[in-house]
PDB file of N, CA and C in Angstrom:
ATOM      1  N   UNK A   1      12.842   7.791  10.058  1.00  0.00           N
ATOM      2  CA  UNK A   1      11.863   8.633  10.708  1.00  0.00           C
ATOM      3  C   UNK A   1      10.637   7.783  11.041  1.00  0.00           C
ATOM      4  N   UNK A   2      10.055   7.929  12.296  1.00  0.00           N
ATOM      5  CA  UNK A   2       8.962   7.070  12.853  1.00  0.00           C
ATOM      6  C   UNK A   2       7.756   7.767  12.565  1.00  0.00           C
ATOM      7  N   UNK A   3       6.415   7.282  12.310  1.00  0.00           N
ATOM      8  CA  UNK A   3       5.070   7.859  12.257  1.00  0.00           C
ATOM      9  C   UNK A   3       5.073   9.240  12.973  1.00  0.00           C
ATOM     10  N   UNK A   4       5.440   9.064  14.635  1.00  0.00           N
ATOM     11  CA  UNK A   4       5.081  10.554  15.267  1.00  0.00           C
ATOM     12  C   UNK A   4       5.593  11.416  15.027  1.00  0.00           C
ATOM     13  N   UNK A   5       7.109  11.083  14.024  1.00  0.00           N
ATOM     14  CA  UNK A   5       8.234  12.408  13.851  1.00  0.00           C
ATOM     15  C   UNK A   5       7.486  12.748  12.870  1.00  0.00           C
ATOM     16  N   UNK A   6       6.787  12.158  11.604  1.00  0.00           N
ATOM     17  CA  UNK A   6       6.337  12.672  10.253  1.00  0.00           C
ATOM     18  C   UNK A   6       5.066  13.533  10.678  1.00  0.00           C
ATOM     19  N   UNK A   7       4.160  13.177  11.889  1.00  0.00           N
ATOM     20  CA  UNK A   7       3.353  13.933  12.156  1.00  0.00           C
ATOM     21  C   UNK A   7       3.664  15.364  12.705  1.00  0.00           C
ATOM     22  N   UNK A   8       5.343  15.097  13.310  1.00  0.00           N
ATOM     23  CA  UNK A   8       5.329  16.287  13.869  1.00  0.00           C
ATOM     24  C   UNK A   8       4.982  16.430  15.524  1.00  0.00           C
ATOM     25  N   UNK A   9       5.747  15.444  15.867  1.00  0.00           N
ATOM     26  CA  UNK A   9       5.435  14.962  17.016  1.00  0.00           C
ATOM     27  C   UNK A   9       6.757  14.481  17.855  1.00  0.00           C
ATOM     28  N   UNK A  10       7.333  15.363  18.931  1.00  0.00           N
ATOM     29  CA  UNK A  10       8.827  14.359  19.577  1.00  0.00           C
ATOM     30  C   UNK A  10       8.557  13.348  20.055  1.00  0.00           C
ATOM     31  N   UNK A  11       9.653  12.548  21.128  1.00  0.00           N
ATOM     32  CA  UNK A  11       9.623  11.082  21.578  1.00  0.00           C
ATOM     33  C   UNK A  11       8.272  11.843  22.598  1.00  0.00           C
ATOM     34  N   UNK A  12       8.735  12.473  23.088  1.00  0.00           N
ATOM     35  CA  UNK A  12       7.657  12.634  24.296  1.00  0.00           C
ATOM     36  C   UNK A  12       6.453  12.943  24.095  1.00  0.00           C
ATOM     37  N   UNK A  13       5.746  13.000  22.901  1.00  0.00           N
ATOM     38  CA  UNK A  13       4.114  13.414  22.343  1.00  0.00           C
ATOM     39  C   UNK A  13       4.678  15.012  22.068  1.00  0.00           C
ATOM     40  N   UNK A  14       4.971  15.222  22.785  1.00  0.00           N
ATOM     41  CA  UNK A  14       4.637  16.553  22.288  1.00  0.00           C
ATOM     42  C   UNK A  14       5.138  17.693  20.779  1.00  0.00           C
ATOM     43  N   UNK A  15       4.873  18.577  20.475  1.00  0.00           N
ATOM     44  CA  UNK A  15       4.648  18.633  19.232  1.00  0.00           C
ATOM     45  C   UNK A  15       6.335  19.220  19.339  1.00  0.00           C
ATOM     46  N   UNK A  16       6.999  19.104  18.772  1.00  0.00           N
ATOM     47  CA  UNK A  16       8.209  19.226  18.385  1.00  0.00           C
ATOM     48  C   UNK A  16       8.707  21.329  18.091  1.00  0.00           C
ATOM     49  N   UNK A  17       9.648  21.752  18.548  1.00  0.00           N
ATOM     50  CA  UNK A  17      10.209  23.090  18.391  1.00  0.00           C
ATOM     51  C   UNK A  17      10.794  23.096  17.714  1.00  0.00           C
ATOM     52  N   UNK A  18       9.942  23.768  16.611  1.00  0.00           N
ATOM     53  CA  UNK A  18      11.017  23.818  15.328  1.00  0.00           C
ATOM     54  C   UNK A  18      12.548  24.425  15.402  1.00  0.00           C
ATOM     55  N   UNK A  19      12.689  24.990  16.430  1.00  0.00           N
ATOM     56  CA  UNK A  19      13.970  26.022  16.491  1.00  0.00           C
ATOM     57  C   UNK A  19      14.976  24.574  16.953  1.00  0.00           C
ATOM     58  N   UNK A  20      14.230  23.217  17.958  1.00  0.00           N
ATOM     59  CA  UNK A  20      15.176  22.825  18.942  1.00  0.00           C
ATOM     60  C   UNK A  20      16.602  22.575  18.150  1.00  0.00           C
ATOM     61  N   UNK A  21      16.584  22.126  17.009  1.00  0.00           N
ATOM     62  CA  UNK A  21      17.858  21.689  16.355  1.00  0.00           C
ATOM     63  C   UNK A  21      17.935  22.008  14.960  1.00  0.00           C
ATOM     64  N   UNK A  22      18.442  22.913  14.334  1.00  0.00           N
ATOM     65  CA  UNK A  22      18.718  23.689  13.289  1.00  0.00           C
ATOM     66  C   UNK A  22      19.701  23.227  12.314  1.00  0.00           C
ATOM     67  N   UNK A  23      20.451  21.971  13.020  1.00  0.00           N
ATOM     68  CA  UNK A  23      21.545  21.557  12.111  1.00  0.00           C
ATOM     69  C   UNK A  23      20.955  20.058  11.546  1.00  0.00           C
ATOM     70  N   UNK A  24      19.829  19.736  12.145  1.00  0.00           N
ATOM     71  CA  UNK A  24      18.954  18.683  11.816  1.00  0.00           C
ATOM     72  C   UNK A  24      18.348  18.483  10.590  1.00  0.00           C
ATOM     73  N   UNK A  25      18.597  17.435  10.098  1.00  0.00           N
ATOM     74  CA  UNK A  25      18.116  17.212   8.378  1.00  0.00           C
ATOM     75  C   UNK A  25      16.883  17.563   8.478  1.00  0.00           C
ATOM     76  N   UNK A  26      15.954  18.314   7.464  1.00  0.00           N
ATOM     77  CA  UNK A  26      14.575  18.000   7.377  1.00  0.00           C
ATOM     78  C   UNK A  26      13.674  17.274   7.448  1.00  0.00           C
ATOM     79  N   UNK A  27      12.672  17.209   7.849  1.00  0.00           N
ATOM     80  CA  UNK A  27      11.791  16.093   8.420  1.00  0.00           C
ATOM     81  C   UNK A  27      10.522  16.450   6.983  1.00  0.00           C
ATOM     82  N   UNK A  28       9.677  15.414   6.518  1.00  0.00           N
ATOM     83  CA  UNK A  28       8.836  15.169   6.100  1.00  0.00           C
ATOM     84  C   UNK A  28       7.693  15.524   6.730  1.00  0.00           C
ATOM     85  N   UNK A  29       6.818  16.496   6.601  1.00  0.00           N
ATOM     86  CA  UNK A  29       5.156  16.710   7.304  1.00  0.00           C
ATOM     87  C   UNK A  29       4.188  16.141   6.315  1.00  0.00           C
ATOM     88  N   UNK A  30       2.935  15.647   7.301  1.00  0.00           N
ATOM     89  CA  UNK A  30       2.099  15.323   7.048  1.00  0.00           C
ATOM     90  C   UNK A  30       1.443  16.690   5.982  1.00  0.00           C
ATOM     91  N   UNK A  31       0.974  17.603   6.647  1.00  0.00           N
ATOM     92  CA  UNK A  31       0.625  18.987   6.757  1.00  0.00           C
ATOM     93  C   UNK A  31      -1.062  19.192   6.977  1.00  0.00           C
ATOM     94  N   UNK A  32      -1.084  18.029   8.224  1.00  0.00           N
ATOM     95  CA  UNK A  32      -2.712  17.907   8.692  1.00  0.00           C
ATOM     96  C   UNK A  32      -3.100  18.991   9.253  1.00  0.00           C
ATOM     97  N   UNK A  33      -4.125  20.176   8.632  1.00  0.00           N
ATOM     98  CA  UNK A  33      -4.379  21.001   9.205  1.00  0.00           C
ATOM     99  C   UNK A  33      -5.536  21.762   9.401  1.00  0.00           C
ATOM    100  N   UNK A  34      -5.759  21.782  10.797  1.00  0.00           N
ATOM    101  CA  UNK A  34      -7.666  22.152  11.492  1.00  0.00           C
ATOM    102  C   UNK A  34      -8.107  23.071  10.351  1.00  0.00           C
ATOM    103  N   UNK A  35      -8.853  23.134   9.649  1.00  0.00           N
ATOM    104  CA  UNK A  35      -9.401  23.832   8.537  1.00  0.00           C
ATOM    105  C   UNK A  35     -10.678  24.308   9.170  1.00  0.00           C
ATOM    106  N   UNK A  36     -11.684  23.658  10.253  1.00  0.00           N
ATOM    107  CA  UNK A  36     -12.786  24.030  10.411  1.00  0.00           C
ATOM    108  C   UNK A  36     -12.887  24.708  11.071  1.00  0.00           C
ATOM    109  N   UNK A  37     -13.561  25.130  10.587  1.00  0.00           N
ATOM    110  CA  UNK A  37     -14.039  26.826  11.720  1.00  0.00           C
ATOM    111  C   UNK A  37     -14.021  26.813  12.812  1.00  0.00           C
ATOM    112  N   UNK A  38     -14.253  26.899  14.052  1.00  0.00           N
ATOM    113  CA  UNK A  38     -14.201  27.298  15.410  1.00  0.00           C
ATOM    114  C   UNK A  38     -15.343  28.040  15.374  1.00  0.00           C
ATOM    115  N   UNK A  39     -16.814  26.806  16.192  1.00  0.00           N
ATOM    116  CA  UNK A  39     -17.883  27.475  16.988  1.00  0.00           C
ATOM    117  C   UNK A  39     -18.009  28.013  18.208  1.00  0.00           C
ATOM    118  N   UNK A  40     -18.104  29.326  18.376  1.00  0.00           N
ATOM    119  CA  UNK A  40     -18.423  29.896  19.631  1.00  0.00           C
ATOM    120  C   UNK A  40     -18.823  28.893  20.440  1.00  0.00           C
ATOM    121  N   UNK A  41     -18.453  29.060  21.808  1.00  0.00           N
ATOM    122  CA  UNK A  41     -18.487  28.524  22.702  1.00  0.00           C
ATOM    123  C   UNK A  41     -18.356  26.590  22.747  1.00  0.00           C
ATOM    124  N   UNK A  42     -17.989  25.845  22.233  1.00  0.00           N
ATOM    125  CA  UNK A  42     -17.397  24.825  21.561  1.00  0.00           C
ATOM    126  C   UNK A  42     -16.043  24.630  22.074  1.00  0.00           C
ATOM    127  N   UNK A  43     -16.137  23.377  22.946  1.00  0.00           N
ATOM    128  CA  UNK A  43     -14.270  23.264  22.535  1.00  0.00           C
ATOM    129  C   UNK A  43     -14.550  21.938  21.947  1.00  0.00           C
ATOM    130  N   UNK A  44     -13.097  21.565  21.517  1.00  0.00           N
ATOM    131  CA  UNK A  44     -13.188  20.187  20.317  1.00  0.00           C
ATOM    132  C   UNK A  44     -11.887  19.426  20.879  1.00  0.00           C
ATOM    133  N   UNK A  45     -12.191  17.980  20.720  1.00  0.00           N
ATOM    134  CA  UNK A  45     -11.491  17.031  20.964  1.00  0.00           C
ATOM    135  C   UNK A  45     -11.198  16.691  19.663  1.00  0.00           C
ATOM    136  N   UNK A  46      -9.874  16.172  19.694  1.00  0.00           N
ATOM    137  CA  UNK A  46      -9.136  15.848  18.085  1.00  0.00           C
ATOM    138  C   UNK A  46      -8.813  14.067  18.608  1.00  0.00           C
ATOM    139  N   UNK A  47      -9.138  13.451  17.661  1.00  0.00           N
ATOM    140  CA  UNK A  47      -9.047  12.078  17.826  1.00  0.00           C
ATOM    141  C   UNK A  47      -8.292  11.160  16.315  1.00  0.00           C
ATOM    142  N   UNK A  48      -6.879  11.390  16.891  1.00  0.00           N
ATOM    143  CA  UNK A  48      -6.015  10.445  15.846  1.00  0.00           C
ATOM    144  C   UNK A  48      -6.042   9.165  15.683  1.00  0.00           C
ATOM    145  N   UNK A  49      -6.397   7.796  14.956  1.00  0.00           N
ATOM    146  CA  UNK A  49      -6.246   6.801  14.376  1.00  0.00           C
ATOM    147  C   UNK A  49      -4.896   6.529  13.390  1.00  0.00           C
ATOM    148  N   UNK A  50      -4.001   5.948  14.158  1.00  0.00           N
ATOM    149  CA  UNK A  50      -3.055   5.470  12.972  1.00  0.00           C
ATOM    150  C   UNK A  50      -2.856   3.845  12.942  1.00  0.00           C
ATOM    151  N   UNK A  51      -3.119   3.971  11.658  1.00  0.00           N
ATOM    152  CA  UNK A  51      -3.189   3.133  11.426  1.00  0.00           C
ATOM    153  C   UNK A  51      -2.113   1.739  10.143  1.00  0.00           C
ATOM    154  N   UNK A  52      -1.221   0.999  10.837  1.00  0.00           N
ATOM    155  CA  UNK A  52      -0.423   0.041   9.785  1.00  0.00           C
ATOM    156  C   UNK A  52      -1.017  -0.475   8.953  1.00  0.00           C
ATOM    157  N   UNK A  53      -0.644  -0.330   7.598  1.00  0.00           N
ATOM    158  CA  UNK A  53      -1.190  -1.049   6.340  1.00  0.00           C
ATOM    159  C   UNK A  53      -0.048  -2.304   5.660  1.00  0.00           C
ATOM    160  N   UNK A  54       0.919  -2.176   6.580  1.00  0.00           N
ATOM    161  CA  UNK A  54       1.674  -2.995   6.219  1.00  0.00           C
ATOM    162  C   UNK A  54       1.510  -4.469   5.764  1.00  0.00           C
ATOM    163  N   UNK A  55       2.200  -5.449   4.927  1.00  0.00           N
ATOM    164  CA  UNK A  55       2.108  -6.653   4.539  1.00  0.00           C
ATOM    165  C   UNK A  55       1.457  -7.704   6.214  1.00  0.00           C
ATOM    166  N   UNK A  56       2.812  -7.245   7.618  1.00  0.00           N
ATOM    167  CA  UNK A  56       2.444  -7.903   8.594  1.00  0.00           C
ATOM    168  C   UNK A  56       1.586  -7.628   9.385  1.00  0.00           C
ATOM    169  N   UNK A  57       0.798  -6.705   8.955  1.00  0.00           N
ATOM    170  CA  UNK A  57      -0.572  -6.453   9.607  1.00  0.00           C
ATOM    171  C   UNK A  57      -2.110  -7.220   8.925  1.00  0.00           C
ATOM    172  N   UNK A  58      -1.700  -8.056   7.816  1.00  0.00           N
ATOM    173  CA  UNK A  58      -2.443  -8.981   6.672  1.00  0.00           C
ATOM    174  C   UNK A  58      -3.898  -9.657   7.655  1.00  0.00           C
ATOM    175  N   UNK A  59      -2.948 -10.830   8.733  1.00  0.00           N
ATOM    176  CA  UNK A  59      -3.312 -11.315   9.135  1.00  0.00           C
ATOM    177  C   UNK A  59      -4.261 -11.193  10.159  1.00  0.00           C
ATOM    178  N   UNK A  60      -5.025  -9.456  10.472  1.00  0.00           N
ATOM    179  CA  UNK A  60      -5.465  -9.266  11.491  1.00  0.00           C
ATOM    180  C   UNK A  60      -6.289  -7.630  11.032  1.00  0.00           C
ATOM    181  N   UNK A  61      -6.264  -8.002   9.474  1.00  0.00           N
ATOM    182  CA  UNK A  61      -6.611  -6.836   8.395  1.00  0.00           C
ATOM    183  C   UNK A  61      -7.947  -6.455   9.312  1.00  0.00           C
ATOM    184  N   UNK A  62      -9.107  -8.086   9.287  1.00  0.00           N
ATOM    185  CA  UNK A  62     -10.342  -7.759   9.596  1.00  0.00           C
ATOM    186  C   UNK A  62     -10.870  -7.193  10.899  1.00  0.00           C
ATOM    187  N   UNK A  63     -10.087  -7.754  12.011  1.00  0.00           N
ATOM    188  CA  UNK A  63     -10.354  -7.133  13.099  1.00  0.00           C
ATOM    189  C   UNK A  63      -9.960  -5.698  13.373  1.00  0.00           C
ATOM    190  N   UNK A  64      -8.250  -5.557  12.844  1.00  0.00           N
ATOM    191  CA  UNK A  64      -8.344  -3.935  12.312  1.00  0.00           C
ATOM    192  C   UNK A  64      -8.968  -3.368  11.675  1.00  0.00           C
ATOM    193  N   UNK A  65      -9.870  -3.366  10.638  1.00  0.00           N
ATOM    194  CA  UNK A  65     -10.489  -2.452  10.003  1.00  0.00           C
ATOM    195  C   UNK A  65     -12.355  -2.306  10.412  1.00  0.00           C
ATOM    196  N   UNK A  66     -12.462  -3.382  11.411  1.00  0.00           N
ATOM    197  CA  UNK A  66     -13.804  -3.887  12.372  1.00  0.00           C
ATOM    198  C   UNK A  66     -12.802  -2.482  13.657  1.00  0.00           C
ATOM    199  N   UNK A  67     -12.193  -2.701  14.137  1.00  0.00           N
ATOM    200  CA  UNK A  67     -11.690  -2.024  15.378  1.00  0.00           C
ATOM    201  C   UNK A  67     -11.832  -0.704  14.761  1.00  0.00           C
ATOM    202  N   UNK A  68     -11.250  -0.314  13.929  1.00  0.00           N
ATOM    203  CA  UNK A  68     -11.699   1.549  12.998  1.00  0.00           C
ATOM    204  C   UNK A  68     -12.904   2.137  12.882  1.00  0.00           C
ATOM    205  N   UNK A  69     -13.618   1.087  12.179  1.00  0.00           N
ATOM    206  CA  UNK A  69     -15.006   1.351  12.124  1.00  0.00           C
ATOM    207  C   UNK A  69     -16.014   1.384  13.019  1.00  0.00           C
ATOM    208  N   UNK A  70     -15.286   0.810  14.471  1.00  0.00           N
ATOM    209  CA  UNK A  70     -15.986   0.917  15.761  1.00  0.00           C
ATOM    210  C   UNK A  70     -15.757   2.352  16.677  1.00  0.00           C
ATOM    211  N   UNK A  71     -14.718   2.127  16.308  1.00  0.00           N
ATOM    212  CA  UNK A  71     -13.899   3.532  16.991  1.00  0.00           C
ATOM    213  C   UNK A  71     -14.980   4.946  16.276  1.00  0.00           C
ATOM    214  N   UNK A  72     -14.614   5.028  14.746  1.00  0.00           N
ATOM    215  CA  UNK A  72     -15.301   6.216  14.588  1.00  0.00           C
ATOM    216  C   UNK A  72     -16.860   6.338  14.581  1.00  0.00           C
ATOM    217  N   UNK A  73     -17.110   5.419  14.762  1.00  0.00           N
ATOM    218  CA  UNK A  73     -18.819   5.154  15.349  1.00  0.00           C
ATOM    219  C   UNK A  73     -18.595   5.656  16.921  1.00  0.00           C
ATOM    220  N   UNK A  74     -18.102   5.567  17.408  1.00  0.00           N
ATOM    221  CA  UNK A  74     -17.853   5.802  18.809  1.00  0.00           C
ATOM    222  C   UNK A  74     -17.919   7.409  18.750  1.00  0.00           C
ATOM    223  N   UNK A  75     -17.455   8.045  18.170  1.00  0.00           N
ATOM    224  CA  UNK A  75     -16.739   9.253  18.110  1.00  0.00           C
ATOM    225  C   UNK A  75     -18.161  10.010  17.208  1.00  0.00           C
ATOM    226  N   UNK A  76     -18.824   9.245  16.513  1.00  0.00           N
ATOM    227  CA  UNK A  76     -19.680  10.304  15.691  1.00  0.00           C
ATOM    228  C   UNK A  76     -21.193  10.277  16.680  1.00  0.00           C
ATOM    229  N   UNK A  77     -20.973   9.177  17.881  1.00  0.00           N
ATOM    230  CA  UNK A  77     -22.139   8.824  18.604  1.00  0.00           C
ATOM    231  C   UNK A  77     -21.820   9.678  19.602  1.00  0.00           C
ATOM    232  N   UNK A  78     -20.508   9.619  20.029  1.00  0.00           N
ATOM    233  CA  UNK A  78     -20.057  11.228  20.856  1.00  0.00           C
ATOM    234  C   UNK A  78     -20.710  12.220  20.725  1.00  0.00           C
ATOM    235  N   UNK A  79     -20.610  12.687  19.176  1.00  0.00           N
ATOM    236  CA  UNK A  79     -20.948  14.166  19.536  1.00  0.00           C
ATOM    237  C   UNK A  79     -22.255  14.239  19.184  1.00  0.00           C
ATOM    238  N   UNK A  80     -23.306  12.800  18.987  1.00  0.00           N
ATOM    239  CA  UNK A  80     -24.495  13.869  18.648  1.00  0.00           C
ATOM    240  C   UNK A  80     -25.185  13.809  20.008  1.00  0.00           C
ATOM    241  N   UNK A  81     -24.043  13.007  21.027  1.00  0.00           N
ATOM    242  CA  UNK A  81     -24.476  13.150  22.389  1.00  0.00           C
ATOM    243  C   UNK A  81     -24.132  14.232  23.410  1.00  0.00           C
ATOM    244  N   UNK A  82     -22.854  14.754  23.050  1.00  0.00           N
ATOM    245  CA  UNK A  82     -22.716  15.823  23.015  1.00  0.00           C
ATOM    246  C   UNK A  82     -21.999  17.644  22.302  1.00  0.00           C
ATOM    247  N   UNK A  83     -23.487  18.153  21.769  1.00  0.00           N
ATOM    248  CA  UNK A  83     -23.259  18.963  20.712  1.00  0.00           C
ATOM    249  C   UNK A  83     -22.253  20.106  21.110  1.00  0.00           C
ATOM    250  N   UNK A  84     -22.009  20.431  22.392  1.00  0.00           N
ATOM    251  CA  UNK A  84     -21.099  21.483  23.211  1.00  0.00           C
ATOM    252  C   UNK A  84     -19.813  21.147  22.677  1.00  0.00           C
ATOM    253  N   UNK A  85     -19.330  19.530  22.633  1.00  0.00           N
ATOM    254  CA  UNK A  85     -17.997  19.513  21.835  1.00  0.00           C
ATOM    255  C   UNK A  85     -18.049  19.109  20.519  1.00  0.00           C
ATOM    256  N   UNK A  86     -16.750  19.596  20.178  1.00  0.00           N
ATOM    257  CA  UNK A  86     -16.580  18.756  18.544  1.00  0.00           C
ATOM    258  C   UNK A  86     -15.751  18.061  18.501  1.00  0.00           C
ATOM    259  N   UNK A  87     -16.187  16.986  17.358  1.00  0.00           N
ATOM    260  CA  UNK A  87     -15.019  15.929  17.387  1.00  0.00           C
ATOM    261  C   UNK A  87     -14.345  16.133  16.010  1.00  0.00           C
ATOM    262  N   UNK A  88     -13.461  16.014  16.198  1.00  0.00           N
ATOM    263  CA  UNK A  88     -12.330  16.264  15.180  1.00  0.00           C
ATOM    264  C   UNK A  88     -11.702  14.999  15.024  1.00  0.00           C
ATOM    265  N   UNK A  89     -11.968  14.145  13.630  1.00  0.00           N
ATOM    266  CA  UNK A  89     -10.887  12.973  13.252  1.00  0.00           C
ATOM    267  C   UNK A  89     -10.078  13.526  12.355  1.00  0.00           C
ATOM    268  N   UNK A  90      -8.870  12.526  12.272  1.00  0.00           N
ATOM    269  CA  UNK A  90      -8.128  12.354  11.663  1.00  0.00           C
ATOM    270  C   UNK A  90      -7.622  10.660  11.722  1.00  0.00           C
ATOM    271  N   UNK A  91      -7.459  10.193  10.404  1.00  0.00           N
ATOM    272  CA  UNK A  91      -6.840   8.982  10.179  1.00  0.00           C
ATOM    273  C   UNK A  91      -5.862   8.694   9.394  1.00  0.00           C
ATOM    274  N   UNK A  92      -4.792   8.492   9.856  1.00  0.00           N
ATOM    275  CA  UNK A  92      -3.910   7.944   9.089  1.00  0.00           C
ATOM    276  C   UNK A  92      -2.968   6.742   8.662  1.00  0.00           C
ATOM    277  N   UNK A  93      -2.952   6.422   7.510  1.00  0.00           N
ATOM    278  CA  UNK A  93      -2.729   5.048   7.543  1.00  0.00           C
ATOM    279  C   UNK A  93      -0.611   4.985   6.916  1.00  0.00           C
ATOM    280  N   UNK A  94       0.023   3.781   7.541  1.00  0.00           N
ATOM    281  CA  UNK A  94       1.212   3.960   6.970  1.00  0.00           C
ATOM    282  C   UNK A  94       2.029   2.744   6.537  1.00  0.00           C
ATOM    283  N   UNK A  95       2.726   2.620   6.003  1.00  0.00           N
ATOM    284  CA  UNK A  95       2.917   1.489   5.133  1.00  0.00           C
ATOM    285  C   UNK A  95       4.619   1.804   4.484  1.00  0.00           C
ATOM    286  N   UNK A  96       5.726   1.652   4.933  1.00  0.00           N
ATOM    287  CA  UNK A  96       6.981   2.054   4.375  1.00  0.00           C
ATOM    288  C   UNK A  96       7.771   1.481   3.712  1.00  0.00           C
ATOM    289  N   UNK A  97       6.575   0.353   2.670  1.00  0.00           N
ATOM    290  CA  UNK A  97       7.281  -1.199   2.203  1.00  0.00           C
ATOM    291  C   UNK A  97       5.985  -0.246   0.395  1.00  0.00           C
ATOM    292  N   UNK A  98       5.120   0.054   1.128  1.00  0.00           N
ATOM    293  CA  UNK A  98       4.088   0.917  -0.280  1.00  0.00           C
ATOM    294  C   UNK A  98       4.970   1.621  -1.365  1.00  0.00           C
ATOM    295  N   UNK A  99       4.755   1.290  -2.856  1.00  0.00           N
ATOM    296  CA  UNK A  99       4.842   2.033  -4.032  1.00  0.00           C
ATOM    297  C   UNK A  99       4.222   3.167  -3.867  1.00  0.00           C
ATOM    298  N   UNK A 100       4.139   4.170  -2.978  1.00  0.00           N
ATOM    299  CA  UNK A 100       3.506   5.336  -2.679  1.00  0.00           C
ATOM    300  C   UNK A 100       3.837   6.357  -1.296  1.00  0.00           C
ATOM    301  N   UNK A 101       3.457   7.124  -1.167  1.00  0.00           N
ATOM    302  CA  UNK A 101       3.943   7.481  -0.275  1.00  0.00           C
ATOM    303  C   UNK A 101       4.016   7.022   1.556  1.00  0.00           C
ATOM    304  N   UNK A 102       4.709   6.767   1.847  1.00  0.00           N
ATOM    305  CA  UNK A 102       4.500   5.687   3.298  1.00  0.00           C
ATOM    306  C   UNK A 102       3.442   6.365   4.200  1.00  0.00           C
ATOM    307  N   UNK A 103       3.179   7.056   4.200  1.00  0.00           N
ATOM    308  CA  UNK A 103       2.402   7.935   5.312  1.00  0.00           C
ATOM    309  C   UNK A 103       1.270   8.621   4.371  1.00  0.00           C
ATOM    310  N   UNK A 104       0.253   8.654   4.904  1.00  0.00           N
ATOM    311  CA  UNK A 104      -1.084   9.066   4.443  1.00  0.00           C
ATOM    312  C   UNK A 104      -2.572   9.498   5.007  1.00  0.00           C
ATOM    313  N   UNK A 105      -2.487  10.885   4.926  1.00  0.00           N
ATOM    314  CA  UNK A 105      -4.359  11.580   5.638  1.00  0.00           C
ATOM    315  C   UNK A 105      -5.038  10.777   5.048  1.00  0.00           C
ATOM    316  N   UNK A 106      -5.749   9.852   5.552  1.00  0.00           N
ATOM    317  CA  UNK A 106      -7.271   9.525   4.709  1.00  0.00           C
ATOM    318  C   UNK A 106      -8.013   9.858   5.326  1.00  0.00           C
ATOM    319  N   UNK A 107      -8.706  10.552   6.755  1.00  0.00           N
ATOM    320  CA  UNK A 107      -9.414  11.765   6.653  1.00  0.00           C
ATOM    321  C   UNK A 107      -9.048  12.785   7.303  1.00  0.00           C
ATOM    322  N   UNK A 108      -9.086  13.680   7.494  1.00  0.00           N
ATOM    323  CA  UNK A 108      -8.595  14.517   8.099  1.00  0.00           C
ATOM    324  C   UNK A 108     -10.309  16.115   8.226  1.00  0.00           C
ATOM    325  N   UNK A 109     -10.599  15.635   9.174  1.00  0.00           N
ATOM    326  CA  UNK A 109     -11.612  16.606   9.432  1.00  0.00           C
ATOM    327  C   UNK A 109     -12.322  16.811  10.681  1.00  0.00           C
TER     328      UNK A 109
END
């Protein structure tokens, strides 16, 4: 199973029908889910980060984790530029070589 299937996600982005195949083994969910309220008149942009933690991603740790920390600076400079939308992150990091679970919310809000 690939990152987008565990999110819940088909080949084509889009979010998968649970009905499409019934004889299909179970899939693993994340179970990332919008918890925040919904402000009147507000719409919200959701902005996913996934992110490899793998051994062969070692070599390029710093500029990845410099590239994250730019990104959600980007995104929190968004909205205090504009308060009409919300930004919604989520990050997740995955790793299928980890003593833990391969897939992981580290934020989800």
């Amino acid at each position: 199973m690939n990152i987008m299937e565990m999110l819940g996600f088909g080949k084509n982005g889009a979010a998968k029908n649970q009905n499409a195949n019934q004889n299909a083994a179970p899939t693993r969910k994340l179970g990332l889910i919008d918890s925040t309220p919904r402000e009147e008149g507000k719409s919200r942009i959701y902005n996913i980060i996934i992110l490899d933690e793998s051994g062969s991603m070692q070599s390029i740790y710093r500029q990845a984790l410099n590239g994250v920390n730019e990104t959600i600076n980007s995104i929190r400079q968004t909205q205090k530029e504009d308060p009409t939308t919300q930004q919604i992150l989520i990050l997740v990091t995955f790793d299928s070589n980890a003593n833990r679970e391969p897939v992981r919310a580290i934020i989800n809000c």
